[in-house]
Amino acid sequence: MTSPILMSLQSVSKTYVMGEVQVEALKATTLDIYDGELLVILGPSGSGKSTLLNLMGGIDQPSTGEIYFAGKPLTSAAEKELTNYRRREVGFVFQFYNLIPDLTAAENVALAAELVNSPRPVDEVLQEVGLLDRRDHFPSQLSGGEQQRVAIARAIVKQPRLLLCDEPTGALDFETGKNVLRLLYDIRQKRSGTVIIVTHNTAIGAIADRVVRMRSGKIADITVNQQPVPPERIDW
Amino acid sequence: MTTLTRKLVRMVTASWGQFVALVLIVMLGVMIYIGMNTAFSNMSQSQERFYQEYRFADYTFAVVKAPESVVSRIEAVPGVIKATGRVQKDIPIVKAEDQRAIGRLTGYPLPLEGEVNRLHLLSGSWFEESPAGNVGVLVDPQFFAANHLSIGDRLEVIADGKKAALTVIGTAISPEFIYPMPDSGALVPEPGRFGIIMIPQIQAQQILNYSGQINQVVIDLAPGADESAVVREIERILEPYGNLASYPRRDQLSHAALQAELEGLKTMSDSLPLVFFLIAAAIQSVIISRLIKTQRLPIGVMKALGYSSLQIMGNYTSYALLVSGVGSVLGIALGISMAAGMSQVYAQFFNLPSTIGGINLSVVIRSVVISLVVGGAAGLYASRSVVRIRPAEAMRPEPPASGKHTLLENWTWLWQHLSSSWKMSLRSILRNRMRFAVTVLGVVFTVCLLIFALFSNDAVDYLLQQSFSMSNRYDYIVRFTQPVKYTDVAYWNRWSEVQKMEPLLEVPVKIKVGERAEDELLVGAGVTGELRKVYDMHGQQKQIPEEGILLSKRIADKLGLKPGDEVEVQTTLGIGPTRTDHLRITGVNQPMSGSGSYISWETANRLLGESQAVSAVMLKLDRPEMKSVETRLYEMTGVSSVLSPQREQAAFLQYMDTIIVFIAIMVLMAGLLGLAIVYNTSIMTFQERRRELASLRVLGFSQGEIAGLLRKETGIQAVLGIVIGLPAGKVMGSALMASISTDLYSMPAIIYPRTYLIAALLALIFIGIGQQLAIRKTGQIDMVEALKNRD
């Protein structure tokens, strides 16, 4: 890859202590993320993929190793710096959307917009995800797919350099899931941001520039997709 | 059911803070209930027994002078079980350093067994039947202590114009002197300056020149007797001896004061604990229903396993019962101490035999029962949703909380300008209406209690201002043993220290309307006088009429009189002939304290058929207290007392000092209540919105911003609670003042603006602390844990 490195993980591991049990969720992992790539991290449940994503997103700290974002170390960052990192550089999309139930679709997006200095206009982003006409609806009044699209709108309104998606289609049916993937794909194409998708659905790997396969807390292999396939052509 | 019990224990330990906060509220309720009810029951039992054992008179009759033989005639009246005749007179006591005090010399016919209004010896020895040499007297214990007397000390008194020496041989109390006050004008007892001197009848008669005569008859009525008929008959018998006054037990000063105190205590002990119990019940109810909502899955599983709804409900209800139980145990210990403390304070002011104190078992049991019943009811009510949970449904993921548009959003201008965090807070509050209402209600009660605790200070301040600054502008009021001519004392005005001097003629009368009559003291003062002005309880000045009476509301109400009515006035001075006149009511006045019927000095003189007569003069000096003047005055035997409003005020303030402790305790309790409520609801909010808050953290909200979010919610509830609570506090204060208004004093609920401010600030402080304790947990948001996907 000729693009510059956006994020670098050096021998990063994560061990959770649950009472008297120690769980090594991620073993020493080294990985570089290139600016502008669409990366898919595949793996079954317990493979450590979500842990990896959490570490990249700054919502968790590694037990060992170093993480660098745009050359600056994240691992030794203070709480305040991490918060700022998440605020400005990261957009997160979850499997179960995690929208604020007390806010309408537009308000959920506006919530994120208020955090940065130059956000995109709320309605423009809602238009992009195709939900402008539902802007005044609450999450409970939206379908799963619509909620996920609002979540994506919320994530991109901040114009983050890194968009992290944890099982974005996991709770959605086939058609809706493909629509969501389409959206993510287009975002990467249009905005040239970096998109990382974590999933257990191997079919999704086809749309990526690179696929990282994980097993038992380690990277099993990394493949480069010479010909990434647009989402509407994949099947599962 | 040991697993369920274990589950109960985990429920408690999982949220220690909440459990403790709830226990605190129940504990306060139980403590107040036991403390006040025990003090009340102890005091009223003590009162009852004392009255019974020592035969407190049902009716008292005062005459000018009557032969002793009249007593047997009165006893012969059907309905009278026993009558006791005695002599009673207020005489000056000469103390060291030219100070004066007043002693109510009361003669007791010996032997005292079977008589009415008997004495209970506290210390020292009883009267000697036929003493040789010194006259031995008993005094009331407060006078004894305040004047640092010892057994064997001599009291120098002035009786019948001559000095006499009395030897103090002990202290005693009697049902009629439980609260020794010279008259209804005094604000508080001043034991240093007024005491009861109890002396054998024969010696009283000697000293006061009442040989073979009495001036007071006290009677014991048979149960079921026709009181008014008996009284009429007795008054007829006493007619030739100059009827001065007659009053039933309920109008007797000491009894009235004690009753007022007891009634106030009863009202408080009924209502105040209820507030705490209800709040505790409301919060427990909210907590338990929330707990059940979050534990839908485990409950569904238990039901699937075969547990019945009732068993599960019982488990949750036992959380409430545990809170009530623990709270009760702690409350009992504190309540008993509180009762003991209160009893001690009361013992300072009320001369009841020392049977006050001790544990009232029925009160303790009642409080435990009430708190358990209330807790249990709250628990059952809150857990009734358990019945509706079906196992299969419960194991499906819960539908997301439904957001709803609120009415507030119709105000589009405002809504548009609100930040997202305000929108979240407002919608969240309005979604959980029950919890919102409970919290606001809790804050309202907290504020009410704070105002209630603080405003007594304001009321006292106002009272002092009225009595001492506004109404009485003199430095000394000098009373004479009997009325003298103003011209005889006018030379006092020429003393260098005296700036101003004004006359006062106080005339005790019977005001008659048809068949009914009421005793009253008419104060004759200069219409254009500077030293005594008349104000009503709202601070409005009332004009002393040149002709006619400015009647006190108390008498006006009793006789159904209004301005313009004419009444018959009969003097009952005890000196000179009784005279009757007719006067018109020019106005009705309700002062804050004392009786307040005023006439002009000229009218008072005319009533007595005198001119230029005074019963007292008011002096304004260069400085408020001047020893030189006092000494000069005391050397005159015609002077019975020299009273200084300054000293009265000092005594009153000292009296109020004991109240400060109560106020501080009340403020603390109110604050803890607010703290506990806010803490609980904040914790609940936080726990419910863990996932939401974690999302916000992921988005990039800092911990401070998250805390700010939670503060907004609490803030709205706090502000609303305060805004409602301040006027509610005023209403509550007014209701309380109205309920304790007696014939002795009536005060409006005076609340200075700064008290509202202080109450609001205190409320905010305690709420802030409660909130901060809850918010400390926001730092503990584990984003990974909170957002865990359900695989």
Coordinates of N, CA, C and O in Angstrom, one line a residue, chain B residues 19 30 122 127 131 150 157 175 179 254 268 271 282 337 383 397 411 462 476 592 598 631 656 698-699 772:
Chain B
F19 N -29.2 1.9 49.8 CA -29.8 1.3 51.0 C -29.6 2.2 52.2 O -30.6 2.4 53.0
V30 N -38.8 7.4 62.3 CA -39.0 6.7 63.5 C -38.5 7.5 64.7 O -39.2 7.6 65.8
L122 N -40.5 19.2 97.3 CA -39.4 18.7 96.5 C -38.1 18.6 97.3 O -37.3 17.6 97.1
F127 N -43.9 22.6 106.3 CA -44.2 23.6 107.3 C -44.3 23.0 108.7 O -44.7 21.9 108.9
P131 N -45.0 27.2 114.4 CA -43.6 27.5 114.4 C -43.3 28.5 115.5 O -44.1 29.4 115.8
S150 N -30.3 28.9 99.3 CA -30.1 27.7 100.0 C -31.1 27.6 101.1 O -31.7 28.6 101.5
V157 N -39.3 40.7 102.5 CA -40.4 41.1 101.7 C -41.1 42.3 102.2 O -40.9 42.7 103.4
P175 N -49.9 21.8 91.0 CA -50.4 21.8 89.7 C -50.7 23.2 89.1 O -50.6 23.5 87.9
Y179 N -46.2 26.2 85.4 CA -45.5 27.2 84.5 C -45.7 28.6 85.2 O -46.7 29.3 84.9
S254 N -51.1 28.9 84.1 CA -50.1 27.8 84.0 C -50.6 26.6 83.2 O -49.9 26.1 82.3
M268 N -47.3 18.3 66.0 CA -46.1 18.0 65.3 C -45.8 16.6 65.3 O -45.3 16.0 64.3
S271 N -47.8 14.8 62.6 CA -47.6 15.1 61.1 C -46.2 15.0 60.7 O -45.9 14.4 59.6
A282 N -42.4 6.3 49.1 CA -42.4 6.7 47.7 C -41.1 6.3 47.0 O -41.1 5.7 45.9
S337 N -33.3 8.6 72.9 CA -32.4 9.7 73.3 C -33.1 11.1 73.1 O -33.0 12.0 74.0
S383 N -44.0 -3.9 43.5 CA -43.7 -5.2 42.8 C -44.8 -5.9 42.2 O -44.7 -7.0 41.7
P397 N -35.1 -9.8 24.2 CA -34.5 -8.5 24.6 C -35.6 -7.4 24.7 O -36.6 -7.5 24.1
W411 N -43.1 25.2 22.3 CA -42.5 26.6 22.4 C -41.2 26.5 21.5 O -40.1 26.3 22.0
Y462 N -39.5 39.3 65.1 CA -40.6 40.2 64.9 C -41.3 40.5 66.2 O -41.6 41.7 66.5
Y476 N -38.1 52.1 81.7 CA -38.6 51.4 82.9 C -40.1 51.6 83.0 O -40.7 52.7 82.7
M592 N -49.7 40.9 69.3 CA -49.0 39.6 69.3 C -48.9 38.9 70.6 O -49.0 37.7 70.7
Y598 N -57.4 48.8 75.4 CA -56.9 50.2 75.7 C -58.0 51.2 75.9 O -58.9 51.2 75.1
T631 N -32.2 52.3 92.2 CA -32.0 52.3 93.6 C -33.0 53.3 94.3 O -33.6 53.0 95.3
M656 N -34.8 31.6 74.2 CA -34.7 31.2 72.8 C -33.5 30.4 72.5 O -33.4 29.7 71.5
V698 N -18.2 7.5 24.3 CA -17.6 7.0 23.0 C -17.6 8.1 22.0 O -16.6 8.4 21.3
L699 N -18.7 8.8 21.9 CA -18.9 9.9 21.0 C -17.8 11.0 21.2 O -17.4 11.7 20.3
Q772 N -23.5 15.0 44.1 CA -22.1 14.8 43.9 C -21.7 13.4 44.3 O -21.0 12.7 43.6

